[in-house]
Amino acid sequence: MTVRRLGAGLVAAALFTPALAACAGGTTGTAGSTASPTVSASGAPSGAPVSGDAKQALLDSTKEISNGNFRFTLSGAGSTAEGQVHQPSQSAAMKFSIGGPSSDLAMKLDVIHAKPDSWVKLELTGPTADSLPAIKQLNLGKYQHLDQARIKGNKNLGFDFEKVDPAGSAVLTQGITEVRSTGTGTYAGTIDVTKAAEAGSLNAATIAALGTQAKTVPFTAKVDPQGRLSELVLQLPAGGQTTAQEIKMTYSDYGAATAAQKPPADQVVEAPAELYSLFN
C-alpha cells in the first residue's frame, strides 16, 4: 500500500465529515422524542398549537455560528473531532481521531490555523501504519508547516474563514422536513440530508447509500437559553454496507472562544511531499 493509496482509503472516505468514518459503520439507535404536536416544515401546526415556529427557531439558532467564535465537537462511527474557531483573530484549532487502539489503522490529527499559516501534527498507528516505511517520515512528533498553495480547497488540511462552521448546520437545518417541539429548547423531527456533503456534515458515499431514506433522517436538536444551537443529533438508518449510526455535533462558548495558539518554533518542521500525497 502506498501513501497515496492510504490517503484514498482512509482520508477521502472519512476525514472531516462529522461521520468522520461514516462508511466504516457505527452505533445504532433512534432519535428520542416525546409525544407532542407535529409542525410541518413551514411551521404550520397539525394537532394542538405549538408556541412559535419550530423550524424558524432552528434556522435562527445557527446564525450566531457564522460570527465564528465558538467551540464545537463532532462524533460518529467511533471517530471524534473537537476544536475552536476564533474569527476575530482569523484562527482555529481542531483535533481529530479516527479509529482506536484495536484498529488496523488509526489516525490522530492536531490542526492549527492562524492566518496566513497552518500546521498539522499527525499520528498514524496500527499494523498497517507499522508496515509502511513512508509513515516514518510523517510520524515526526512535530507540527508540520503547510504550504497554503498546496492545501487550497483541501477540506482535510485547509480552513475557509468565510465558512466557519465545520458541520454546516445552517445548511442542514434548511433541510428540515418535519419538526416538533419536545420541551423548552428541545426539538425532534426529520431532515433531508441530501445536501449534507455540501455542508461538510456527511460524506457523499454515506448519503448515496441511504437512498430515499436520506430525505427523512430523524434528528433531535437543542438550543441554549439565548436560542443558539447547542446540539444537533442525526440518527442515520442502515444503508448499503453502512450500519445505523448516530452523528452528533455540539456548539458551546459562543463569543467566548480564544485565539488558537501557534505551535512553538522548535516544534515545527516543513511538511514533506508525502504528507500532501496522503491527503490528496
Coordinates of C-alpha atoms in Angstrom, one line a residue:
M1 CA 0.0 0.0 0.0
T2 CA 1.4 3.4 -1.0
V3 CA 1.0 6.6 1.0
R4 CA -1.3 7.9 -1.8
R5 CA -3.5 4.7 -1.6
L6 CA -3.6 5.1 2.2
G7 CA -4.9 8.6 1.8
A8 CA -7.6 7.4 -0.6
G9 CA -8.7 4.6 1.6
L10 CA -8.8 6.4 4.9
V11 CA -8.9 10.1 4.5
A12 CA -11.0 10.7 1.4
A13 CA -13.7 8.3 2.7
A14 CA -13.9 9.7 6.1
L15 CA -12.0 12.8 7.3
F16 CA -13.7 16.0 8.2
T17 CA -17.2 14.6 7.9
P18 CA -19.0 14.5 11.3
A19 CA -19.4 10.9 10.5
L20 CA -15.6 11.1 10.2
A21 CA -15.6 7.5 9.2
A22 CA -19.2 7.0 8.3
C23 CA -18.5 4.3 5.7
A24 CA -17.0 2.2 8.5
G25 CA -20.2 1.8 10.4
G26 CA -21.1 2.9 13.9
T27 CA -23.6 2.9 16.7
T28 CA -27.2 2.0 16.4
G29 CA -30.2 3.8 17.8
T30 CA -33.2 6.0 17.1
A31 CA -33.8 9.6 17.9
G32 CA -35.7 10.1 21.1
S33 CA -38.8 12.2 21.3
T34 CA -41.9 12.8 23.4
A35 CA -45.5 13.0 22.4
S36 CA -46.1 16.5 21.1
P37 CA -47.8 18.3 18.3
T38 CA -46.1 18.0 14.9
V39 CA -45.2 21.1 12.9
S40 CA -44.7 21.0 9.2
A41 CA -41.5 22.5 7.6
S42 CA -43.5 25.7 7.1
G43 CA -44.2 25.8 10.8
A44 CA -47.9 25.2 10.5
P45 CA -49.2 23.0 13.4
S46 CA -51.2 19.8 13.0
G47 CA -52.9 19.0 16.2
A48 CA -52.6 21.1 19.3
P49 CA -50.9 24.5 18.8
V50 CA -47.2 24.9 19.3
S51 CA -45.8 28.2 20.6
G52 CA -43.7 29.8 17.8
D53 CA -42.3 28.4 14.6
A54 CA -40.2 25.4 15.4
K55 CA -38.3 25.3 12.1
Q56 CA -37.7 29.0 12.1
A57 CA -36.3 28.8 15.7
L58 CA -33.8 26.2 14.5
L59 CA -32.9 28.2 11.4
D60 CA -32.3 31.2 13.6
S61 CA -30.3 29.1 16.1
T62 CA -27.4 28.8 13.6
K63 CA -26.9 32.5 12.9
E64 CA -24.5 33.0 15.8
I65 CA -22.2 30.3 14.4
S66 CA -21.5 32.5 11.4
N67 CA -19.8 35.0 13.7
G68 CA -17.0 32.5 14.1
N69 CA -16.5 32.5 17.8
F70 CA -17.3 29.1 19.4
R71 CA -16.2 25.7 20.4
F72 CA -17.5 22.5 18.8
T73 CA -17.4 18.7 18.9
L74 CA -18.4 16.2 16.3
S75 CA -18.7 12.4 16.8
G76 CA -19.9 9.4 14.8
A77 CA -18.9 5.9 13.9
G78 CA -16.2 5.7 16.6
S79 CA -14.5 8.8 15.5
T80 CA -14.4 12.3 17.0
A81 CA -13.4 15.9 16.4
E82 CA -13.2 18.9 18.7
G83 CA -12.0 22.4 18.4
Q84 CA -12.5 26.1 18.5
V85 CA -13.0 28.8 15.9
H86 CA -11.9 32.4 16.5
Q87 CA -12.8 34.6 13.6
P88 CA -11.6 37.8 15.3
S89 CA -8.0 36.5 15.2
Q90 CA -8.5 34.5 12.0
S91 CA -7.5 31.4 13.8
A92 CA -8.9 27.9 14.5
A93 CA -7.6 24.7 16.3
M94 CA -9.0 21.3 15.7
K95 CA -8.2 17.7 16.8
F96 CA -9.5 14.6 15.0
S97 CA -9.4 11.0 15.9
I98 CA -10.3 8.2 13.5
G99 CA -10.2 4.6 14.7
G100 CA -9.0 3.2 18.0
P101 CA -6.3 1.0 19.6
S102 CA -7.7 -2.2 18.0
S103 CA -7.9 -0.7 14.5
D104 CA -5.7 -1.9 11.8
L105 CA -5.0 1.7 11.0
A106 CA -5.8 4.7 13.3
M107 CA -5.2 8.4 12.8
K108 CA -5.0 11.4 15.0
L109 CA -4.6 14.9 13.7
D110 CA -3.9 18.1 15.5
V111 CA -4.5 21.0 13.1
I112 CA -3.9 24.7 13.8
H113 CA -4.8 27.6 11.5
A114 CA -3.6 31.2 12.2
K115 CA -3.8 33.2 9.0
P116 CA -1.7 33.1 6.9
D117 CA -0.3 29.9 8.3
S118 CA -1.4 26.3 9.0
W119 CA 0.2 23.4 10.8
V120 CA -0.7 19.8 11.4
K121 CA 0.7 17.2 13.8
L122 CA -0.1 13.7 12.5
E123 CA 0.0 10.3 14.3
L124 CA -0.8 7.0 12.4
T125 CA -0.8 3.8 14.4
G126 CA -1.7 0.2 13.9
P127 CA -0.3 -2.8 12.0
T128 CA -0.9 -1.2 8.6
A129 CA 0.9 2.0 9.6
D130 CA 3.8 0.0 11.1
S131 CA 4.2 -1.9 7.7
L132 CA 4.6 1.3 5.7
P133 CA 8.1 2.8 5.6
A134 CA 6.8 6.1 4.3
I135 CA 4.8 6.6 7.5
K136 CA 8.0 7.0 9.4
Q137 CA 8.5 10.3 7.5
L138 CA 5.1 11.5 8.7
N139 CA 5.1 10.5 12.3
L140 CA 7.6 13.1 13.2
G141 CA 6.1 14.1 16.6
K142 CA 6.2 17.7 15.5
Y143 CA 3.9 20.2 13.8
Q144 CA 4.4 20.3 10.1
H145 CA 4.1 23.7 8.5
L146 CA 1.8 23.6 5.5
D147 CA 2.2 25.3 2.1
Q148 CA -1.1 27.2 1.6
A149 CA -0.8 26.9 -2.2
R150 CA -0.8 23.1 -1.8
I151 CA -3.8 22.8 0.5
K152 CA -6.0 25.3 -1.2
G153 CA -9.5 23.8 -1.4
N154 CA -8.4 20.8 0.7
K155 CA -11.1 20.2 3.3
N156 CA -8.8 17.9 5.3
L157 CA -6.0 20.3 5.9
G158 CA -7.4 23.8 5.0
F159 CA -9.9 26.0 6.6
D160 CA -12.2 28.6 5.0
F161 CA -12.8 31.6 7.2
E162 CA -15.7 32.5 5.0
K163 CA -17.4 29.3 6.0
V164 CA -16.5 28.8 9.6
D165 CA -18.9 26.0 10.7
P166 CA -17.2 22.6 10.3
A167 CA -20.6 20.9 10.3
G168 CA -22.6 23.3 8.1
S169 CA -25.5 23.3 10.5
A170 CA -27.2 26.2 8.7
V171 CA -27.4 24.1 5.5
L172 CA -28.6 21.1 7.5
T173 CA -31.4 23.0 9.2
Q174 CA -32.7 24.3 5.9
G175 CA -33.3 20.6 5.0
I176 CA -35.8 20.1 7.9
T177 CA -38.9 18.4 6.5
E178 CA -40.8 18.0 9.8
V179 CA -40.2 19.3 13.3
R180 CA -41.9 19.3 16.7
S181 CA -41.1 20.9 20.0
T182 CA -40.4 18.4 22.6
G183 CA -39.8 20.8 25.5
T184 CA -38.1 24.0 26.4
G185 CA -35.4 24.5 23.9
T186 CA -35.6 20.9 22.5
Y187 CA -36.9 19.6 19.2
A188 CA -37.2 16.5 17.1
G189 CA -38.3 15.7 13.6
T190 CA -36.9 14.6 10.2
I191 CA -34.3 16.2 7.9
D192 CA -33.3 15.8 4.3
V193 CA -29.6 15.3 4.4
T194 CA -29.0 15.1 0.6
K195 CA -27.1 18.4 0.8
A196 CA -25.1 17.3 3.9
A197 CA -22.0 16.6 1.8
E198 CA -22.1 20.3 0.7
A199 CA -22.5 21.3 4.3
G200 CA -19.5 19.2 5.3
S201 CA -21.6 17.0 7.7
L202 CA -21.6 13.6 5.9
N203 CA -19.6 12.1 3.1
A204 CA -21.3 11.7 -0.3
A205 CA -20.9 7.9 -0.2
T206 CA -22.9 7.6 3.0
I207 CA -25.6 9.8 1.7
A208 CA -25.8 7.8 -1.5
A209 CA -26.0 4.5 0.5
L210 CA -29.1 5.8 2.3
G211 CA -31.1 6.1 -0.9
T212 CA -34.5 7.6 -0.4
Q213 CA -34.0 7.4 3.4
A214 CA -31.7 10.3 3.1
K215 CA -34.7 12.6 2.7
T216 CA -36.3 11.7 6.1
V217 CA -33.4 11.2 8.6
P218 CA -34.6 11.5 12.2
F219 CA -32.9 14.2 14.2
T220 CA -33.1 15.9 17.6
A221 CA -31.8 19.4 18.5
K222 CA -31.2 21.6 21.5
V223 CA -30.8 25.4 21.8
D224 CA -29.4 27.3 24.7
P225 CA -31.3 29.9 26.7
Q226 CA -30.3 32.5 24.1
G227 CA -31.8 30.4 21.3
R228 CA -28.4 29.4 19.9
L229 CA -27.9 25.8 18.6
S230 CA -26.1 23.7 21.3
E231 CA -26.7 20.2 19.9
L232 CA -27.8 18.5 16.7
V233 CA -28.0 14.7 16.5
L234 CA -28.8 12.8 13.3
Q235 CA -29.9 9.2 13.6
L236 CA -28.8 7.7 10.3
P237 CA -30.6 4.4 9.3
A238 CA -28.7 1.5 7.9
G239 CA -28.0 1.8 4.2
G240 CA -25.9 -0.3 1.9
Q241 CA -23.0 -1.7 3.8
T242 CA -23.3 1.0 6.5
T243 CA -24.9 0.2 9.8
A244 CA -27.3 2.6 11.6
Q245 CA -25.3 5.3 13.4
E246 CA -25.6 8.4 15.4
I247 CA -23.9 11.6 14.3
K248 CA -23.7 14.2 17.0
M249 CA -22.5 17.8 16.8
T250 CA -22.4 20.3 19.7
Y251 CA -21.6 24.0 20.0
S252 CA -20.6 26.0 23.1
D253 CA -18.8 29.1 24.4
Y254 CA -20.4 31.4 21.8
G255 CA -18.4 34.6 21.8
A256 CA -16.0 33.2 24.4
A257 CA -13.6 31.2 22.4
T258 CA -10.0 32.2 22.4
A259 CA -7.4 32.6 19.6
A260 CA -5.6 29.4 18.6
Q261 CA -2.1 29.2 19.9
K262 CA 0.7 28.8 17.2
P263 CA 3.0 25.9 17.9
P264 CA 6.4 26.7 19.3
A265 CA 9.1 27.3 16.7
D266 CA 11.2 24.4 18.0
Q267 CA 8.3 22.1 17.5
V268 CA 7.8 22.9 13.8
V269 CA 9.2 21.4 10.6
E270 CA 8.2 21.9 7.0
A271 CA 5.7 19.3 5.7
P272 CA 7.3 16.7 3.4
A273 CA 5.8 15.8 0.0
E274 CA 4.5 12.6 1.4
L275 CA 2.1 14.5 3.7
Y276 CA 0.4 16.2 0.8
S277 CA 0.2 12.9 -1.1
L278 CA -1.6 11.4 1.8
F279 CA -4.3 13.9 1.8
N280 CA -4.8 14.5 -1.9

